[in-house]
């Protein structure tokens, strides 16, 4: 089965990238309207952090479900299933009348994203060769950022209006859910599984992309548990996986804490449009940096195949330290300094976003067989996300209990200098130290990555000999 093409571009890859756009838009909705949600549910930073925590935590513990589903179903089916979960739950959050209802539907939203994200990542890994995967993942992140920026900006701007009697922030959730559901249907109808597409393997570099799914007639409860357990063990014992997960546990904390950026800018005194612009510049920087980092890592890995990607990741993680220090301590927290904030957040995003596209995701694809790629991405998200999910509540706790933030800060117009200062201290604490530890924890990969990659190639060769 061949993927259709439009002007030379694969329809499957186009729709996969559209799904990434909607996924990122969905994740950016709530942080963009924290102020309005805080007022609607009478919730402070701790409660707002809990809404982010429950999505990330459920998403993390449910990610292995994607790895199991991929063993028995084509990825377009799995992607459509996950999209339906996240779309319907997004609409339900917008319709919620109580905080408890919103929290429940955020959990369902996390389950849908848990199915979608690893499947998207393994789809890209199977569609590009080893030396091009950084660019492929960077492109996925770049176009996905369009959704993150669009969703965040749209929700922030709409939050100040009403549409047919519906508060703007609620209408944004309902509208985004409808678009997501449409993309899910298109993915189900038109995306072709790479393992069935003879032209999809820009990534058919080791022959393993032809691995067949388990025939439906042979699926039993026993075989599901047996095959899933074998896949899990195969992934968990890879040292490269263990090290990347370790760095990711601390390295993902800053990103999870940064969901408070829009709220922080509004506390400083910026209006909705200015806050949305600043957050968008940060996201644009992250998007361009992810693509740039993927391309740079691909180029360096051609000359230093065993260490090039690791060097790029360490540089990117380390750069988070000076930028966090400048952003939260050296720029005066005043609306007069919009330009200084804009330049800092843009270049911060440009430099700190290389790790996933340039190192983690391409390296994962090289240290396990193709049939286990979804499983390794799923377990990476499970471990990293479960710890990172505590970052937003931790920022809320530090802000309120340690630094003295008053949840009533938003009741007065023009922001709150005391609230902004307290939140900036909480954000600083959750960025500088994790960035430093993340850079340090990459170091063992200089030794183990080559060994794991060579072992995976040997295993793939043996599988091909047995099949032959």
Tab-separated table of C-alpha atoms in Angstrom:
chain	number	residue	atom	x	y	z
A	1	UNK	CA	0.000	0.000	0.000
A	2	UNK	CA	1.450	3.362	-1.037
A	3	UNK	CA	0.854	6.692	0.645
A	4	UNK	CA	-0.812	9.262	-1.621
A	5	UNK	CA	1.255	12.278	-2.572
A	6	UNK	CA	0.375	15.930	-3.173
A	7	UNK	CA	2.960	17.991	-5.083
A	8	UNK	CA	5.527	15.349	-4.183
A	9	UNK	CA	4.740	15.389	-0.453
A	10	UNK	CA	3.427	12.324	1.342
A	11	UNK	CA	-0.197	12.749	2.454
A	12	UNK	CA	0.573	10.516	5.430
A	13	UNK	CA	3.377	12.760	6.667
A	14	UNK	CA	1.277	15.876	6.038
A	15	UNK	CA	-1.552	14.521	8.188
A	16	UNK	CA	0.835	13.264	10.865
A	17	UNK	CA	2.263	16.760	11.141
A	18	UNK	CA	-1.257	18.229	11.264
A	19	UNK	CA	-2.027	15.848	14.122
A	20	UNK	CA	1.101	17.141	15.881
A	21	UNK	CA	-0.119	20.700	15.371
A	22	UNK	CA	-3.448	19.918	17.033
A	23	UNK	CA	-1.790	17.956	19.843
A	24	UNK	CA	0.431	20.902	20.724
A	25	UNK	CA	-2.486	23.320	20.416
A	26	UNK	CA	-4.469	21.210	22.856
A	27	UNK	CA	-1.627	21.210	25.399
A	28	UNK	CA	-1.224	24.995	25.207
A	29	UNK	CA	-4.877	25.881	25.782
A	30	UNK	CA	-5.113	25.709	29.567
A	31	UNK	CA	-1.840	27.532	30.437
A	32	UNK	CA	-2.889	30.335	28.087
A	33	UNK	CA	-6.100	30.948	30.066
A	34	UNK	CA	-4.882	30.276	33.608
A	35	UNK	CA	-6.079	33.735	34.644
A	36	UNK	CA	-9.655	33.158	33.434
A	37	UNK	CA	-9.775	29.596	34.775
A	38	UNK	CA	-8.501	30.875	38.112
A	39	UNK	CA	-11.381	33.324	38.263
A	40	UNK	CA	-14.007	30.855	36.989
A	41	UNK	CA	-13.162	28.166	39.559
A	42	UNK	CA	-11.767	30.434	42.309
A	43	UNK	CA	-8.472	28.551	42.033
A	44	UNK	CA	-4.956	29.629	42.993
A	45	UNK	CA	-1.612	28.485	41.564
A	46	UNK	CA	-1.725	25.211	43.527
A	47	UNK	CA	-5.074	24.236	42.000
A	48	UNK	CA	-3.992	25.399	38.546
A	49	UNK	CA	-0.812	23.383	38.902
A	50	UNK	CA	-2.943	20.381	39.842
A	51	UNK	CA	-4.844	20.630	36.538
A	52	UNK	CA	-1.540	20.410	34.682
A	53	UNK	CA	-0.274	17.709	37.026
A	54	UNK	CA	-3.228	15.384	36.515
A	55	UNK	CA	-2.976	15.598	32.717
A	56	UNK	CA	0.782	14.970	32.713
A	57	UNK	CA	0.612	12.211	35.323
A	58	UNK	CA	-2.158	10.241	33.608
A	59	UNK	CA	-0.426	10.784	30.278
A	60	UNK	CA	2.782	9.393	31.728
A	61	UNK	CA	1.431	6.244	33.349
A	62	UNK	CA	-0.766	5.476	30.329
A	63	UNK	CA	1.947	5.890	27.675
A	64	UNK	CA	2.900	2.168	27.651
A	65	UNK	CA	-0.628	1.458	26.408
A	66	UNK	CA	0.450	2.970	23.078
A	67	UNK	CA	3.376	0.562	22.863
A	68	UNK	CA	1.070	-2.405	23.431
A	69	UNK	CA	-1.557	-1.204	20.941
A	70	UNK	CA	1.057	-0.743	18.207
A	71	UNK	CA	2.005	-4.418	18.505
A	72	UNK	CA	-1.480	-5.384	17.281
A	73	UNK	CA	-2.874	-2.407	15.330
A	74	UNK	CA	-1.686	-0.025	12.620
A	75	UNK	CA	-0.644	3.377	13.899
A	76	UNK	CA	-3.372	5.306	12.006
A	77	UNK	CA	-5.976	3.356	13.994
A	78	UNK	CA	-4.186	4.032	17.276
A	79	UNK	CA	-3.743	7.723	16.426
A	80	UNK	CA	-7.416	8.119	15.545
A	81	UNK	CA	-8.407	6.425	18.798
A	82	UNK	CA	-6.204	8.696	20.907
A	83	UNK	CA	-7.344	11.803	19.036
A	84	UNK	CA	-10.984	10.983	19.790
A	85	UNK	CA	-10.200	10.728	23.512
A	86	UNK	CA	-8.323	14.017	23.642
A	87	UNK	CA	-10.813	15.940	21.453
A	88	UNK	CA	-13.922	14.954	23.403
A	89	UNK	CA	-12.270	15.556	26.765
A	90	UNK	CA	-11.005	18.979	25.638
A	91	UNK	CA	-14.551	20.015	24.816
A	92	UNK	CA	-15.706	18.675	28.195
A	93	UNK	CA	-13.125	20.819	30.038
A	94	UNK	CA	-14.534	23.885	28.307
A	95	UNK	CA	-18.052	22.940	29.418
A	96	UNK	CA	-17.114	22.120	33.026
A	97	UNK	CA	-18.863	24.132	35.722
A	98	UNK	CA	-16.822	22.955	38.708
A	99	UNK	CA	-13.127	22.483	39.317
A	100	UNK	CA	-13.597	18.762	40.011
A	101	UNK	CA	-15.238	18.261	36.618
A	102	UNK	CA	-12.387	20.028	34.830
A	103	UNK	CA	-9.857	17.888	36.713
A	104	UNK	CA	-11.619	14.654	35.694
A	105	UNK	CA	-11.715	15.579	32.025
A	106	UNK	CA	-8.086	16.698	32.105
A	107	UNK	CA	-7.241	13.156	33.210
A	108	UNK	CA	-9.137	11.713	30.212
A	109	UNK	CA	-7.344	14.229	28.017
A	110	UNK	CA	-4.032	12.918	29.320
A	111	UNK	CA	-4.999	9.356	28.407
A	112	UNK	CA	-5.700	10.382	24.806
A	113	UNK	CA	-2.381	12.220	24.512
A	114	UNK	CA	-0.606	9.188	26.006
A	115	UNK	CA	-1.763	7.102	23.064
A	116	UNK	CA	-1.015	9.697	20.399
A	117	UNK	CA	2.444	11.072	21.250
A	118	UNK	CA	4.526	7.835	21.199
A	119	UNK	CA	2.745	6.716	18.025
A	120	UNK	CA	3.601	10.024	16.333
A	121	UNK	CA	7.246	9.726	17.357
A	122	UNK	CA	7.671	6.145	16.152
A	123	UNK	CA	5.921	7.033	12.876
A	124	UNK	CA	8.575	9.693	12.228
A	125	UNK	CA	11.377	7.329	13.301
A	126	UNK	CA	10.200	4.760	10.742
A	127	UNK	CA	9.961	7.377	7.994
A	128	UNK	CA	13.536	8.713	8.031
A	129	UNK	CA	17.044	7.242	7.828
A	130	UNK	CA	19.469	7.364	10.772
A	131	UNK	CA	21.313	10.425	9.496
A	132	UNK	CA	18.108	12.367	8.838
A	133	UNK	CA	16.006	11.599	11.908
A	134	UNK	CA	17.104	14.741	13.740
A	135	UNK	CA	15.728	16.824	10.876
A	136	UNK	CA	12.555	14.729	10.782
A	137	UNK	CA	11.908	15.134	14.501
A	138	UNK	CA	12.871	18.796	14.314
A	139	UNK	CA	10.373	19.355	11.523
A	140	UNK	CA	7.671	17.571	13.524
A	141	UNK	CA	8.438	19.808	16.483
A	142	UNK	CA	8.540	22.915	14.292
A	143	UNK	CA	5.134	22.386	12.733
A	144	UNK	CA	3.765	21.189	16.069
A	145	UNK	CA	4.861	24.485	17.571
A	146	UNK	CA	2.597	26.226	15.076
A	147	UNK	CA	-0.247	24.550	16.919
A	148	UNK	CA	1.209	25.421	20.309
A	149	UNK	CA	1.628	29.052	19.342
A	150	UNK	CA	-1.703	29.266	17.550
A	151	UNK	CA	-3.591	27.539	20.347
A	152	UNK	CA	-1.979	29.665	23.036
A	153	UNK	CA	-2.370	32.977	21.221
A	154	UNK	CA	-5.912	32.226	20.098
A	155	UNK	CA	-7.034	31.158	23.565
A	156	UNK	CA	-5.371	34.156	25.253
A	157	UNK	CA	-6.972	36.640	22.847
A	158	UNK	CA	-10.384	34.931	22.871
A	159	UNK	CA	-10.367	34.779	26.682
A	160	UNK	CA	-11.277	38.461	26.929
A	161	UNK	CA	-14.473	38.132	24.857
A	162	UNK	CA	-17.751	36.257	24.695
A	163	UNK	CA	-19.106	34.324	21.698
A	164	UNK	CA	-22.853	33.739	21.537
A	165	UNK	CA	-23.020	34.106	25.287
A	166	UNK	CA	-20.151	31.644	25.893
A	167	UNK	CA	-17.015	32.937	27.679
A	168	UNK	CA	-14.117	33.114	25.241
A	169	UNK	CA	-11.867	30.647	27.046
A	170	UNK	CA	-14.627	28.013	27.018
A	171	UNK	CA	-15.382	28.617	23.346
A	172	UNK	CA	-11.678	28.175	22.516
A	173	UNK	CA	-11.699	24.703	24.104
A	174	UNK	CA	-14.817	23.653	22.185
A	175	UNK	CA	-13.500	24.973	18.864
A	176	UNK	CA	-10.117	23.277	19.280
A	177	UNK	CA	-11.803	19.991	20.150
A	178	UNK	CA	-13.835	20.093	16.931
A	179	UNK	CA	-10.762	20.676	14.774
A	180	UNK	CA	-8.856	17.897	16.552
A	181	UNK	CA	-11.661	15.416	15.936
A	182	UNK	CA	-11.652	16.316	12.231
A	183	UNK	CA	-7.893	15.692	11.971
A	184	UNK	CA	-8.333	12.353	13.747
A	185	UNK	CA	-10.877	11.228	11.154
A	186	UNK	CA	-8.572	12.252	8.299
A	187	UNK	CA	-5.660	10.360	9.873
A	188	UNK	CA	-7.776	7.217	10.124
A	189	UNK	CA	-8.949	7.480	6.498
A	190	UNK	CA	-5.789	8.521	4.659
A	191	UNK	CA	-2.601	7.807	6.640
A	192	UNK	CA	-0.697	4.678	5.568
A	193	UNK	CA	1.285	2.634	8.086
A	194	UNK	CA	5.028	2.974	7.156
A	195	UNK	CA	5.566	-0.755	7.598
A	196	UNK	CA	3.098	-1.298	4.748
A	197	UNK	CA	4.347	1.501	2.497
A	198	UNK	CA	7.245	0.505	0.220
A	199	UNK	CA	8.064	4.177	-0.440
A	200	UNK	CA	7.839	5.355	3.165
A	201	UNK	CA	11.201	4.123	4.199
A	202	UNK	CA	13.336	6.970	3.833
A	203	UNK	CA	13.828	4.897	6.984
A	204	UNK	CA	14.189	1.386	5.578
A	205	UNK	CA	17.857	1.399	6.442
A	206	UNK	CA	18.039	-1.837	8.390
A	207	UNK	CA	15.235	-3.810	6.854
A	208	UNK	CA	13.285	-3.951	10.076
A	209	UNK	CA	10.523	-1.653	8.880
A	210	UNK	CA	9.020	-4.665	7.150
A	211	UNK	CA	8.297	-6.376	10.493
A	212	UNK	CA	4.701	-7.546	10.423
A	213	UNK	CA	2.125	-6.862	13.094
A	214	UNK	CA	0.815	-9.819	15.048
A	215	UNK	CA	-1.908	-11.504	12.934
A	216	UNK	CA	-5.330	-10.859	14.380
A	217	UNK	CA	-6.259	-14.501	14.443
A	218	UNK	CA	-3.396	-15.347	16.780
A	219	UNK	CA	-4.143	-12.652	19.360
A	220	UNK	CA	-5.059	-14.027	22.789
A	221	UNK	CA	-4.867	-12.565	26.270
A	222	UNK	CA	-1.808	-14.749	26.895
A	223	UNK	CA	-0.054	-13.612	23.712
A	224	UNK	CA	-0.783	-9.966	24.447
A	225	UNK	CA	0.801	-10.180	27.886
A	226	UNK	CA	3.700	-12.302	26.620
A	227	UNK	CA	4.588	-10.082	23.641
A	228	UNK	CA	4.109	-6.890	25.639
A	229	UNK	CA	6.315	-8.147	28.458
A	230	UNK	CA	9.071	-9.166	26.039
A	231	UNK	CA	8.934	-5.766	24.355
A	232	UNK	CA	9.058	-3.978	27.706
A	233	UNK	CA	12.062	-5.994	28.893
A	234	UNK	CA	13.867	-5.396	25.602
A	235	UNK	CA	13.462	-1.646	26.003
A	236	UNK	CA	14.129	-1.363	29.732
A	237	UNK	CA	17.524	-3.092	29.654
A	238	UNK	CA	19.004	-0.721	27.046
A	239	UNK	CA	21.533	1.472	28.892
A	240	UNK	CA	21.092	4.395	26.490
A	241	UNK	CA	17.386	4.387	27.302
A	242	UNK	CA	18.097	4.352	31.042
A	243	UNK	CA	20.490	7.312	30.835
A	244	UNK	CA	18.235	9.434	28.616
A	245	UNK	CA	15.315	8.762	30.953
A	246	UNK	CA	17.432	9.780	33.944
A	247	UNK	CA	18.380	13.105	32.395
A	248	UNK	CA	14.844	13.570	31.148
A	249	UNK	CA	13.364	13.184	34.619
A	250	UNK	CA	15.099	16.380	35.718
A	251	UNK	CA	15.438	17.946	32.261
A	252	UNK	CA	11.692	18.027	31.674
A	253	UNK	CA	11.001	19.902	34.925
A	254	UNK	CA	11.781	23.381	33.497
A	255	UNK	CA	9.490	22.889	30.515
A	256	UNK	CA	6.649	21.769	32.763
A	257	UNK	CA	7.193	24.780	35.042
A	258	UNK	CA	7.156	27.201	32.104
A	259	UNK	CA	3.422	26.695	31.640
A	260	UNK	CA	3.192	29.616	34.096
A	261	UNK	CA	4.869	32.045	31.678
A	262	UNK	CA	1.624	33.651	30.456
A	263	UNK	CA	0.349	34.038	34.008
A	264	UNK	CA	3.694	35.545	35.100
A	265	UNK	CA	3.657	38.106	32.303
A	266	UNK	CA	0.095	39.112	33.208
A	267	UNK	CA	1.085	39.488	36.873
A	268	UNK	CA	3.893	41.817	35.776
A	269	UNK	CA	1.170	43.960	34.198
A	270	UNK	CA	1.146	43.051	30.509
A	271	UNK	CA	-2.298	42.803	28.911
A	272	UNK	CA	-3.584	39.666	27.190
A	273	UNK	CA	-2.162	40.570	23.782
A	274	UNK	CA	1.287	41.493	25.096
A	275	UNK	CA	1.451	38.368	27.251
A	276	UNK	CA	0.399	36.217	24.317
A	277	UNK	CA	3.061	37.852	22.142
A	278	UNK	CA	5.821	37.173	24.668
A	279	UNK	CA	4.785	33.563	25.142
A	280	UNK	CA	4.551	33.166	21.367
A	281	UNK	CA	8.094	34.465	20.909
A	282	UNK	CA	9.309	31.861	23.382
A	283	UNK	CA	7.426	29.115	21.529
A	284	UNK	CA	8.707	30.359	18.155
A	285	UNK	CA	12.228	30.228	19.534
A	286	UNK	CA	11.655	26.667	20.797
A	287	UNK	CA	10.212	25.609	17.442
A	288	UNK	CA	13.048	27.046	15.397
A	289	UNK	CA	15.574	25.761	17.917
A	290	UNK	CA	14.172	22.241	17.740
A	291	UNK	CA	14.498	22.190	13.958
A	292	UNK	CA	17.902	23.909	14.057
A	293	UNK	CA	19.144	21.538	16.753
A	294	UNK	CA	17.982	18.511	14.773
A	295	UNK	CA	19.791	19.702	11.654
A	296	UNK	CA	22.977	20.591	13.547
A	297	UNK	CA	22.983	17.246	15.363
A	298	UNK	CA	22.495	15.380	12.073
A	299	UNK	CA	25.455	17.221	10.573
A	300	UNK	CA	27.750	16.735	13.565
A	301	UNK	CA	26.789	13.056	13.882
A	302	UNK	CA	28.167	12.432	10.381
A	303	UNK	CA	31.627	13.376	11.649
A	304	UNK	CA	31.214	12.169	15.247
A	305	UNK	CA	28.632	9.368	15.047
A	306	UNK	CA	29.239	8.208	18.622
A	307	UNK	CA	29.233	11.552	20.399
A	308	UNK	CA	27.900	14.330	18.148
A	309	UNK	CA	24.298	14.157	19.336
A	310	UNK	CA	25.380	13.996	22.993
A	311	UNK	CA	27.468	17.169	22.645
A	312	UNK	CA	24.514	19.029	21.121
A	313	UNK	CA	22.203	17.931	23.922
A	314	UNK	CA	24.618	18.980	26.674
A	315	UNK	CA	25.110	22.405	25.101
A	316	UNK	CA	21.362	22.938	24.836
A	317	UNK	CA	20.635	21.897	28.428
A	318	UNK	CA	23.458	24.025	29.849
A	319	UNK	CA	22.229	27.165	28.053
A	320	UNK	CA	19.064	27.063	30.138
A	321	UNK	CA	21.041	28.178	33.198
A	322	UNK	CA	22.222	31.655	32.070
A	323	UNK	CA	18.974	32.415	30.279
A	324	UNK	CA	16.855	31.523	33.346
A	325	UNK	CA	19.066	33.671	35.562
A	326	UNK	CA	18.771	36.648	33.201
A	327	UNK	CA	15.028	36.277	32.658
A	328	UNK	CA	13.976	35.923	36.294
A	329	UNK	CA	16.543	38.053	38.121
A	330	UNK	CA	18.285	40.576	35.858
A	331	UNK	CA	15.384	42.100	33.904
A	332	UNK	CA	13.275	44.500	35.946
A	333	UNK	CA	9.709	43.175	36.136
A	334	UNK	CA	7.983	46.116	34.484
A	335	UNK	CA	5.808	46.591	31.407
A	336	UNK	CA	8.432	49.064	30.205
A	337	UNK	CA	10.793	46.145	29.521
A	338	UNK	CA	8.730	44.269	26.934
A	339	UNK	CA	11.589	44.352	24.414
A	340	UNK	CA	14.087	42.911	26.896
A	341	UNK	CA	11.692	40.117	27.801
A	342	UNK	CA	10.989	39.452	24.113
A	343	UNK	CA	14.662	39.112	23.115
A	344	UNK	CA	15.484	36.946	26.127
A	345	UNK	CA	12.605	34.469	25.797
A	346	UNK	CA	13.145	34.111	22.043
A	347	UNK	CA	16.843	33.254	22.297
A	348	UNK	CA	16.196	31.135	25.365
A	349	UNK	CA	13.744	29.037	23.369
A	350	UNK	CA	16.157	28.903	20.435
A	351	UNK	CA	18.959	27.425	22.570
A	352	UNK	CA	17.234	25.108	25.066
A	353	UNK	CA	15.157	23.045	22.631
A	354	UNK	CA	17.717	20.794	20.924
A	355	UNK	CA	17.667	17.750	23.190
A	356	UNK	CA	14.599	15.863	21.984
A	357	UNK	CA	14.947	16.386	18.231
A	358	UNK	CA	18.737	16.392	18.019
A	359	UNK	CA	19.599	13.627	20.496
A	360	UNK	CA	16.951	11.729	22.447
A	361	UNK	CA	14.478	10.724	19.740
A	362	UNK	CA	17.033	9.874	16.991
A	363	UNK	CA	19.163	7.889	19.455
A	364	UNK	CA	16.158	5.898	20.673
A	365	UNK	CA	15.448	4.828	17.090
A	366	UNK	CA	18.975	3.445	16.723
A	367	UNK	CA	19.212	1.337	19.893
A	368	UNK	CA	16.098	-0.880	19.477
A	369	UNK	CA	14.528	-2.762	16.543
A	370	UNK	CA	11.804	-0.979	14.590
A	371	UNK	CA	9.011	-3.049	16.138
A	372	UNK	CA	9.944	-1.731	19.606
A	373	UNK	CA	10.250	1.945	18.696
A	374	UNK	CA	6.792	2.931	19.858
A	375	UNK	CA	7.443	1.081	23.123
A	376	UNK	CA	10.690	2.931	23.810
A	377	UNK	CA	9.102	6.321	23.113
A	378	UNK	CA	6.148	5.342	25.288
A	379	UNK	CA	8.313	4.344	28.243
A	380	UNK	CA	10.420	7.478	27.856
A	381	UNK	CA	7.278	9.586	28.155
A	382	UNK	CA	6.050	7.442	31.028
A	383	UNK	CA	9.146	7.933	33.184
A	384	UNK	CA	9.942	11.513	32.246
A	385	UNK	CA	6.369	12.726	32.262
A	386	UNK	CA	5.445	11.158	35.585
A	387	UNK	CA	8.201	13.118	37.340
A	388	UNK	CA	7.744	16.271	35.267
A	389	UNK	CA	4.045	16.294	36.144
A	390	UNK	CA	5.032	17.374	39.661
A	391	UNK	CA	6.761	20.526	38.385
A	392	UNK	CA	3.654	22.680	37.950
A	393	UNK	CA	2.253	21.882	41.429
A	394	UNK	CA	5.762	22.406	42.848
A	395	UNK	CA	5.921	25.878	41.304
A	396	UNK	CA	2.483	26.608	42.745
A	397	UNK	CA	3.545	25.379	46.199
A	398	UNK	CA	6.803	27.333	46.198
A	399	UNK	CA	5.028	30.433	44.953
A	400	UNK	CA	2.253	30.379	47.551
A	401	UNK	CA	3.794	28.737	50.614
A	402	UNK	CA	7.446	29.804	50.387
A	403	UNK	CA	7.446	33.084	48.473
A	404	UNK	CA	4.101	34.466	49.679
A	405	UNK	CA	1.961	34.644	46.539
A	406	UNK	CA	-1.599	35.873	47.175
A	407	UNK	CA	-4.241	34.113	44.981
A	408	UNK	CA	-6.191	37.406	44.957
A	409	UNK	CA	-3.423	39.082	42.954
A	410	UNK	CA	-5.571	39.074	39.818
A	411	UNK	CA	-8.474	40.896	41.452
A	412	UNK	CA	-6.786	44.224	40.770
A	413	UNK	CA	-6.027	45.404	37.247
A	414	UNK	CA	-2.509	46.192	36.149
A	415	UNK	CA	-0.911	43.073	37.550
A	416	UNK	CA	0.710	42.469	40.920
A	417	UNK	CA	4.375	43.231	41.586
A	418	UNK	CA	4.393	41.018	44.685
A	419	UNK	CA	2.696	38.149	42.861
A	420	UNK	CA	5.041	38.432	39.865
A	421	UNK	CA	8.121	38.432	42.119
A	422	UNK	CA	6.909	35.373	44.036
A	423	UNK	CA	6.130	33.464	40.849
A	424	UNK	CA	9.486	34.365	39.281
A	425	UNK	CA	11.309	32.935	42.319
A	426	UNK	CA	9.332	29.709	42.026
A	427	UNK	CA	10.143	29.469	38.328
A	428	UNK	CA	13.842	30.153	38.918
A	429	UNK	CA	14.048	27.366	41.484
A	430	UNK	CA	12.488	24.886	39.020
A	431	UNK	CA	14.752	25.773	36.083
A	432	UNK	CA	18.388	26.482	36.997
A	433	UNK	CA	19.219	23.336	38.991
A	434	UNK	CA	17.338	20.903	36.692
A	435	UNK	CA	19.056	22.347	33.610
A	436	UNK	CA	22.459	21.809	35.209
A	437	UNK	CA	21.735	18.235	36.275
A	438	UNK	CA	20.288	17.429	32.844
A	439	UNK	CA	23.504	18.510	31.109
A	440	UNK	CA	25.589	16.474	33.532
A	441	UNK	CA	23.507	13.301	33.235
A	442	UNK	CA	24.078	13.069	29.463
A	443	UNK	CA	27.794	12.312	30.008
A	444	UNK	CA	27.637	8.470	30.244
A	445	UNK	CA	26.222	8.326	26.709
A	446	UNK	CA	29.710	9.001	25.362
A	447	UNK	CA	30.469	5.405	26.386
A	448	UNK	CA	27.236	3.404	26.148
A	449	UNK	CA	25.493	4.741	23.028
A	450	UNK	CA	27.876	3.152	20.525
A	451	UNK	CA	27.676	-0.184	22.320
A	452	UNK	CA	23.861	-0.188	22.375
A	453	UNK	CA	23.614	0.902	18.748
A	454	UNK	CA	25.953	-1.875	17.627
A	455	UNK	CA	24.011	-4.424	19.674
A	456	UNK	CA	20.757	-3.344	18.043
A	457	UNK	CA	22.264	-3.746	14.569
A	458	UNK	CA	23.452	-7.253	15.421
A	459	UNK	CA	20.017	-8.170	16.750
A	460	UNK	CA	18.351	-6.855	13.598
A	461	UNK	CA	20.747	-8.844	11.408
A	462	UNK	CA	19.963	-12.033	13.316
A	463	UNK	CA	16.220	-11.425	12.965
A	464	UNK	CA	16.596	-10.978	9.205
A	465	UNK	CA	18.634	-14.200	8.944
A	466	UNK	CA	15.955	-16.120	10.839
A	467	UNK	CA	13.223	-14.681	8.611
A	468	UNK	CA	15.216	-15.576	5.514
